[in-house]
Amino acid sequence: MSNPEEFSERIPSDTARGREVQEQIVAGMEQRGFSPRDVFGVRLALEEALVNAIKHGNRMDPAKSVQIDWSLSDSEVHIVIEDEGGGFDVNEVPDPTDDENLDKPGGRGIMLMRSFMSLVEYNDTGNRLTLEKRKDEVDED
Amino acid sequence: MSAGHRRLDIEEVGDVTVAKFVDKKILDEGNIQIIGNQLFSLVEEEGRQKIVLDFSNVEYLSSAALGKLITMDKKVKAAKGKLRLCSVRPDIYEVFAITKLNKLFDMRENQEQALEGM
């Protein structure tokens, strides 16, 4: 299984449906021999990303949907998640690790995605997120 | 979903309450809500002051679950109680470390160590 495969799903604003796609993506990674650590990170990032898209992006509006496109090869998984919300400015999200924010909710999802994924990028509007995980990357820290 | 559906196994060890998460994955919002309510009631309704949260079963948790734990920590501190976390597996510990919540929470290797000097 060396050829990259491409997938596409459009789901309603329903976190249970989001989790089904999450399972589909990580099952593909496991088949292609990604490590349990990579799978853990991608699962966590997808959980945060899809909940953000459905809850904060689409505000649970059943009339809105989330588009998920991903490609999977033996060396990396590349995922694009787009919601139909108005977006947000990722630079305005407070740093949850600042001492004054440590006991406040919010901002941790994005921070976890950044830490576990090789690439996390929002479009200018903030309603489209690109996630990428390359296999067996050595941690910098 | 019944609010009485227990998501925590509660055990008394001396004057300490050990609450063990039943779930492997603490992700689903409804579930997180129930877990939060069950945790908060330990302090607010039952007046327990020494609480250990045991994570042995937990393989995944999301930032929404972290939010509930932070609220729990505040409630325990407000009640002048003590809260410790234990048996957090390495993957999950990393989630706490990345978000620097390992500084906020008193985290111990296992239940025995968590109970020590409580």
Short mmCIF file of C-alpha atoms in Angstrom, two decimals:
data_model
loop_
_atom_site.label_atom_id
_atom_site.label_comp_id
_atom_site.label_asym_id
_atom_site.label_seq_id
_atom_site.Cartn_x
_atom_site.Cartn_y
_atom_site.Cartn_z
CA MET A 1 0.00 0.00 0.00
CA SER A 2 2.42 2.68 -1.12
CA ASN A 3 0.19 4.85 -3.28
CA PRO A 4 -1.37 7.88 -1.62
CA GLU A 5 -5.13 7.68 -1.28
CA GLU A 6 -7.54 10.60 -1.20
CA PHE A 7 -10.80 10.80 0.71
CA SER A 8 -13.61 13.27 1.11
CA GLU A 9 -16.57 13.47 3.49
CA ARG A 10 -19.21 16.11 4.06
CA ILE A 11 -20.86 15.78 7.47
CA PRO A 12 -23.64 17.65 9.27
CA SER A 13 -22.89 19.69 12.42
CA ASP A 14 -22.90 16.60 14.59
CA THR A 15 -19.89 15.65 16.73
CA ALA A 16 -20.84 11.94 16.60
CA ARG A 17 -20.49 12.06 12.80
CA GLY A 18 -17.20 13.90 13.25
CA ARG A 19 -15.96 11.09 15.43
CA GLU A 20 -16.85 8.53 12.76
CA VAL A 21 -14.62 10.33 10.28
CA GLN A 22 -11.94 10.57 12.96
CA GLU A 23 -12.09 6.76 13.32
CA GLN A 24 -11.89 6.32 9.56
CA ILE A 25 -8.76 8.48 9.33
CA VAL A 26 -6.90 6.84 12.21
CA ALA A 27 -7.84 3.34 10.98
CA GLY A 28 -6.15 4.22 7.67
CA MET A 29 -3.07 5.45 9.54
CA GLU A 30 -2.88 2.23 11.54
CA GLN A 31 -3.08 0.19 8.33
CA ARG A 32 -0.17 2.15 6.95
CA GLY A 33 1.97 1.52 10.00
CA PHE A 34 1.92 4.89 11.75
CA SER A 35 3.10 4.57 15.35
CA PRO A 36 0.61 4.54 18.26
CA ARG A 37 2.05 7.92 19.27
CA ASP A 38 1.33 9.42 15.84
CA VAL A 39 -2.16 7.94 15.92
CA PHE A 40 -2.76 9.33 19.42
CA GLY A 41 -1.71 12.83 18.30
CA VAL A 42 -3.78 12.82 15.14
CA ARG A 43 -6.84 11.51 16.96
CA LEU A 44 -6.50 14.21 19.59
CA ALA A 45 -5.97 16.94 16.97
CA LEU A 46 -8.98 15.74 14.95
CA GLU A 47 -11.16 15.68 18.04
CA GLU A 48 -10.27 19.29 18.84
CA ALA A 49 -10.49 20.43 15.21
CA LEU A 50 -13.85 18.83 14.48
CA VAL A 51 -15.44 19.95 17.74
CA ASN A 52 -14.20 23.49 17.02
CA ALA A 53 -15.61 23.40 13.47
CA ILE A 54 -18.99 22.05 14.57
CA LYS A 55 -19.46 23.98 17.84
CA HIS A 56 -17.63 27.27 17.33
CA GLY A 57 -17.66 27.40 13.51
CA ASN A 58 -21.10 26.15 12.57
CA ARG A 59 -22.51 26.80 16.06
CA MET A 60 -24.22 23.40 15.90
CA ASP A 61 -26.48 24.69 13.09
CA PRO A 62 -28.03 21.55 11.53
CA ALA A 63 -28.37 23.39 8.21
CA LYS A 64 -24.58 23.79 8.02
CA SER A 65 -22.03 21.13 7.28
CA VAL A 66 -18.33 20.46 7.61
CA GLN A 67 -16.18 19.40 4.66
CA ILE A 68 -13.30 17.06 5.45
CA ASP A 69 -10.76 16.15 2.77
CA TRP A 70 -7.74 14.04 3.52
CA SER A 71 -4.95 12.24 1.79
CA LEU A 72 -2.98 9.42 3.27
CA SER A 73 0.34 7.97 2.20
CA ASP A 74 2.86 5.73 3.94
CA SER A 75 4.76 8.81 5.09
CA GLU A 76 2.10 11.40 5.94
CA VAL A 77 -1.53 12.28 6.45
CA HIS A 78 -2.82 15.63 5.24
CA ILE A 79 -6.25 16.82 6.39
CA VAL A 80 -8.31 19.89 5.44
CA ILE A 81 -11.38 20.74 7.54
CA GLU A 82 -13.69 23.55 6.45
CA ASP A 83 -16.78 24.77 8.27
CA GLU A 84 -19.46 27.23 7.18
CA GLY A 85 -18.99 29.65 10.05
CA GLY A 86 -17.65 33.18 10.00
CA GLY A 87 -14.19 32.10 11.14
CA PHE A 88 -12.01 33.70 13.81
CA ASP A 89 -8.61 35.30 14.24
CA VAL A 90 -6.29 32.61 15.49
CA ASN A 91 -3.89 35.30 16.77
CA GLU A 92 -6.54 36.57 19.18
CA VAL A 93 -6.86 33.29 21.00
CA PRO A 94 -5.21 33.85 24.41
CA ASP A 95 -2.21 31.75 25.38
CA PRO A 96 -3.65 29.20 27.82
CA THR A 97 -0.23 28.63 29.39
CA ASP A 98 0.19 32.23 30.58
CA ASP A 99 0.00 32.20 34.36
CA GLU A 100 -3.11 34.37 34.40
CA ASN A 101 -4.87 32.05 31.92
CA LEU A 102 -3.80 28.75 33.41
CA ASP A 103 -7.06 28.13 35.21
CA LYS A 104 -9.29 29.42 32.42
CA PRO A 105 -10.86 27.29 29.73
CA GLY A 106 -10.11 27.94 26.05
CA GLY A 107 -7.15 27.94 23.71
CA ARG A 108 -5.90 24.52 24.74
CA GLY A 109 -7.37 22.68 21.76
CA ILE A 110 -5.36 24.72 19.26
CA MET A 111 -2.26 24.44 21.41
CA LEU A 112 -2.56 20.64 21.52
CA MET A 113 -3.04 20.47 17.76
CA ARG A 114 0.10 22.54 17.23
CA SER A 115 2.08 20.36 19.55
CA PHE A 116 1.02 16.99 18.18
CA MET A 117 0.86 17.79 14.44
CA SER A 118 3.68 18.59 12.01
CA LEU A 119 1.64 21.44 10.48
CA VAL A 120 -1.39 23.42 11.66
CA GLU A 121 -2.55 26.24 9.42
CA TYR A 122 -5.73 28.32 9.30
CA ASN A 123 -6.84 30.29 6.24
CA ASP A 124 -7.21 34.08 6.67
CA THR A 125 -10.92 33.81 7.49
CA GLY A 126 -10.28 31.10 10.06
CA ASN A 127 -12.91 28.65 8.83
CA ARG A 128 -10.53 26.31 7.04
CA LEU A 129 -7.87 24.36 8.87
CA THR A 130 -5.06 22.30 7.39
CA LEU A 131 -3.47 19.61 9.53
CA GLU A 132 -0.52 17.50 8.57
CA LYS A 133 1.32 14.71 10.32
CA ARG A 134 4.53 13.24 8.95
CA LYS A 135 5.45 9.79 10.14
CA ASP A 136 8.06 9.16 12.82
CA GLU A 137 9.05 12.74 13.27
CA VAL A 138 11.50 13.20 16.10
CA ASP A 139 10.35 15.65 18.75
CA GLU A 140 12.28 18.88 18.93
CA ASP A 141 12.01 19.14 22.67
CA MET B 1 -28.93 9.89 29.02
CA SER B 2 -29.47 9.33 32.71
CA ALA B 3 -27.66 11.73 35.01
CA GLY B 4 -27.39 8.91 37.53
CA HIS B 5 -25.32 6.80 35.12
CA ARG B 6 -22.05 6.65 37.00
CA ARG B 7 -18.94 7.64 35.11
CA LEU B 8 -16.79 7.47 38.25
CA ASP B 9 -16.03 4.59 40.60
CA ILE B 10 -15.94 6.04 44.10
CA GLU B 11 -13.92 4.46 46.88
CA GLU B 12 -13.18 5.68 50.38
CA VAL B 13 -9.64 5.19 51.64
CA GLY B 14 -9.56 6.52 55.19
CA ASP B 15 -10.76 10.10 54.92
CA VAL B 16 -9.80 10.35 51.24
CA THR B 17 -12.21 9.89 48.37
CA VAL B 18 -10.72 8.12 45.37
CA ALA B 19 -12.69 8.72 42.18
CA LYS B 20 -11.67 6.52 39.29
CA PHE B 21 -12.77 7.38 35.77
CA VAL B 22 -14.68 4.50 34.21
CA ASP B 23 -14.26 5.61 30.59
CA LYS B 24 -11.33 4.98 28.28
CA LYS B 25 -12.18 8.02 26.24
CA ILE B 26 -13.36 11.26 27.79
CA LEU B 27 -14.38 13.04 24.61
CA ASP B 28 -18.12 13.12 24.12
CA GLU B 29 -19.62 16.35 25.34
CA GLY B 30 -22.63 14.75 27.01
CA ASN B 31 -20.31 12.39 28.80
CA ILE B 32 -17.96 15.19 29.88
CA GLN B 33 -20.96 17.08 31.24
CA ILE B 34 -22.02 14.10 33.33
CA ILE B 35 -18.48 13.49 34.58
CA GLY B 36 -18.20 17.17 35.50
CA ASN B 37 -21.46 17.10 37.44
CA GLN B 38 -20.46 13.94 39.29
CA LEU B 39 -17.09 15.44 40.19
CA PHE B 40 -18.55 18.74 41.35
CA SER B 41 -21.17 17.04 43.49
CA LEU B 42 -18.39 15.32 45.46
CA VAL B 43 -17.33 18.74 46.72
CA GLU B 44 -20.50 20.78 46.58
CA GLU B 45 -23.12 18.31 47.73
CA GLU B 46 -21.20 15.67 49.62
CA GLY B 47 -18.68 18.08 51.12
CA ARG B 48 -15.69 15.83 50.47
CA GLN B 49 -12.41 17.66 50.97
CA LYS B 50 -9.67 15.19 50.08
CA ILE B 51 -10.06 13.84 46.60
CA VAL B 52 -7.83 11.73 44.38
CA LEU B 53 -8.75 11.36 40.71
CA ASP B 54 -7.47 8.09 39.28
CA PHE B 55 -6.83 8.08 35.52
CA SER B 56 -5.73 4.42 35.12
CA ASN B 57 -8.48 3.68 32.60
CA VAL B 58 -8.18 6.85 30.57
CA GLU B 59 -6.58 6.54 27.14
CA TYR B 60 -7.89 9.73 25.56
CA LEU B 61 -9.18 13.04 26.75
CA SER B 62 -9.87 16.33 25.04
CA SER B 63 -9.45 19.96 26.03
CA ALA B 64 -13.14 20.01 26.97
CA ALA B 65 -12.37 17.44 29.67
CA LEU B 66 -9.40 19.53 30.84
CA GLY B 67 -11.82 22.43 31.28
CA LYS B 68 -13.90 20.38 33.73
CA LEU B 69 -10.80 19.37 35.68
CA ILE B 70 -9.77 23.02 35.98
CA THR B 71 -13.22 23.91 37.29
CA MET B 72 -13.00 20.99 39.73
CA ASP B 73 -9.64 22.26 40.97
CA LYS B 74 -11.15 25.70 41.61
CA LYS B 75 -14.08 24.22 43.51
CA VAL B 76 -11.84 22.08 45.70
CA LYS B 77 -9.57 25.04 46.42
CA ALA B 78 -12.60 27.20 47.26
CA ALA B 79 -13.70 24.52 49.74
CA LYS B 80 -10.14 24.52 51.19
CA GLY B 81 -9.78 20.90 50.15
CA LYS B 82 -7.06 18.93 48.43
CA LEU B 83 -7.15 17.45 44.95
CA ARG B 84 -4.59 15.09 43.45
CA LEU B 85 -4.44 13.31 40.11
CA CYS B 86 -2.80 9.92 39.71
CA SER B 87 -2.01 7.09 37.30
CA VAL B 88 -2.00 9.31 34.25
CA ARG B 89 -0.46 7.41 31.33
CA PRO B 90 2.45 9.03 29.46
CA ASP B 91 0.44 10.09 26.37
CA ILE B 92 -2.11 11.81 28.56
CA TYR B 93 0.55 13.28 30.83
CA GLU B 94 1.98 14.93 27.74
CA VAL B 95 -1.38 16.64 27.17
CA PHE B 96 -1.13 18.11 30.70
CA ALA B 97 2.52 19.07 30.18
CA ILE B 98 1.93 20.82 26.84
CA THR B 99 -0.85 22.91 28.33
CA LYS B 100 1.24 23.42 31.50
CA LEU B 101 -1.60 22.03 33.58
CA ASN B 102 0.94 19.77 35.26
CA LYS B 103 1.86 22.95 37.18
CA LEU B 104 -1.72 23.62 38.22
CA PHE B 105 -2.54 20.09 39.34
CA ASP B 106 -0.82 17.99 41.96
CA MET B 107 -0.06 14.88 39.89
CA ARG B 108 1.28 11.63 41.37
CA GLU B 109 2.55 8.46 39.77
CA ASN B 110 0.06 6.05 41.32
CA GLN B 111 -2.75 5.83 43.85
CA GLU B 112 -0.45 4.88 46.69
CA GLN B 113 1.70 7.95 46.19
CA ALA B 114 -1.37 10.13 45.79
CA LEU B 115 -2.73 8.96 49.14
CA GLU B 116 0.56 9.61 50.93
CA GLY B 117 0.39 12.63 53.21
CA MET B 118 -3.02 13.62 51.90
#
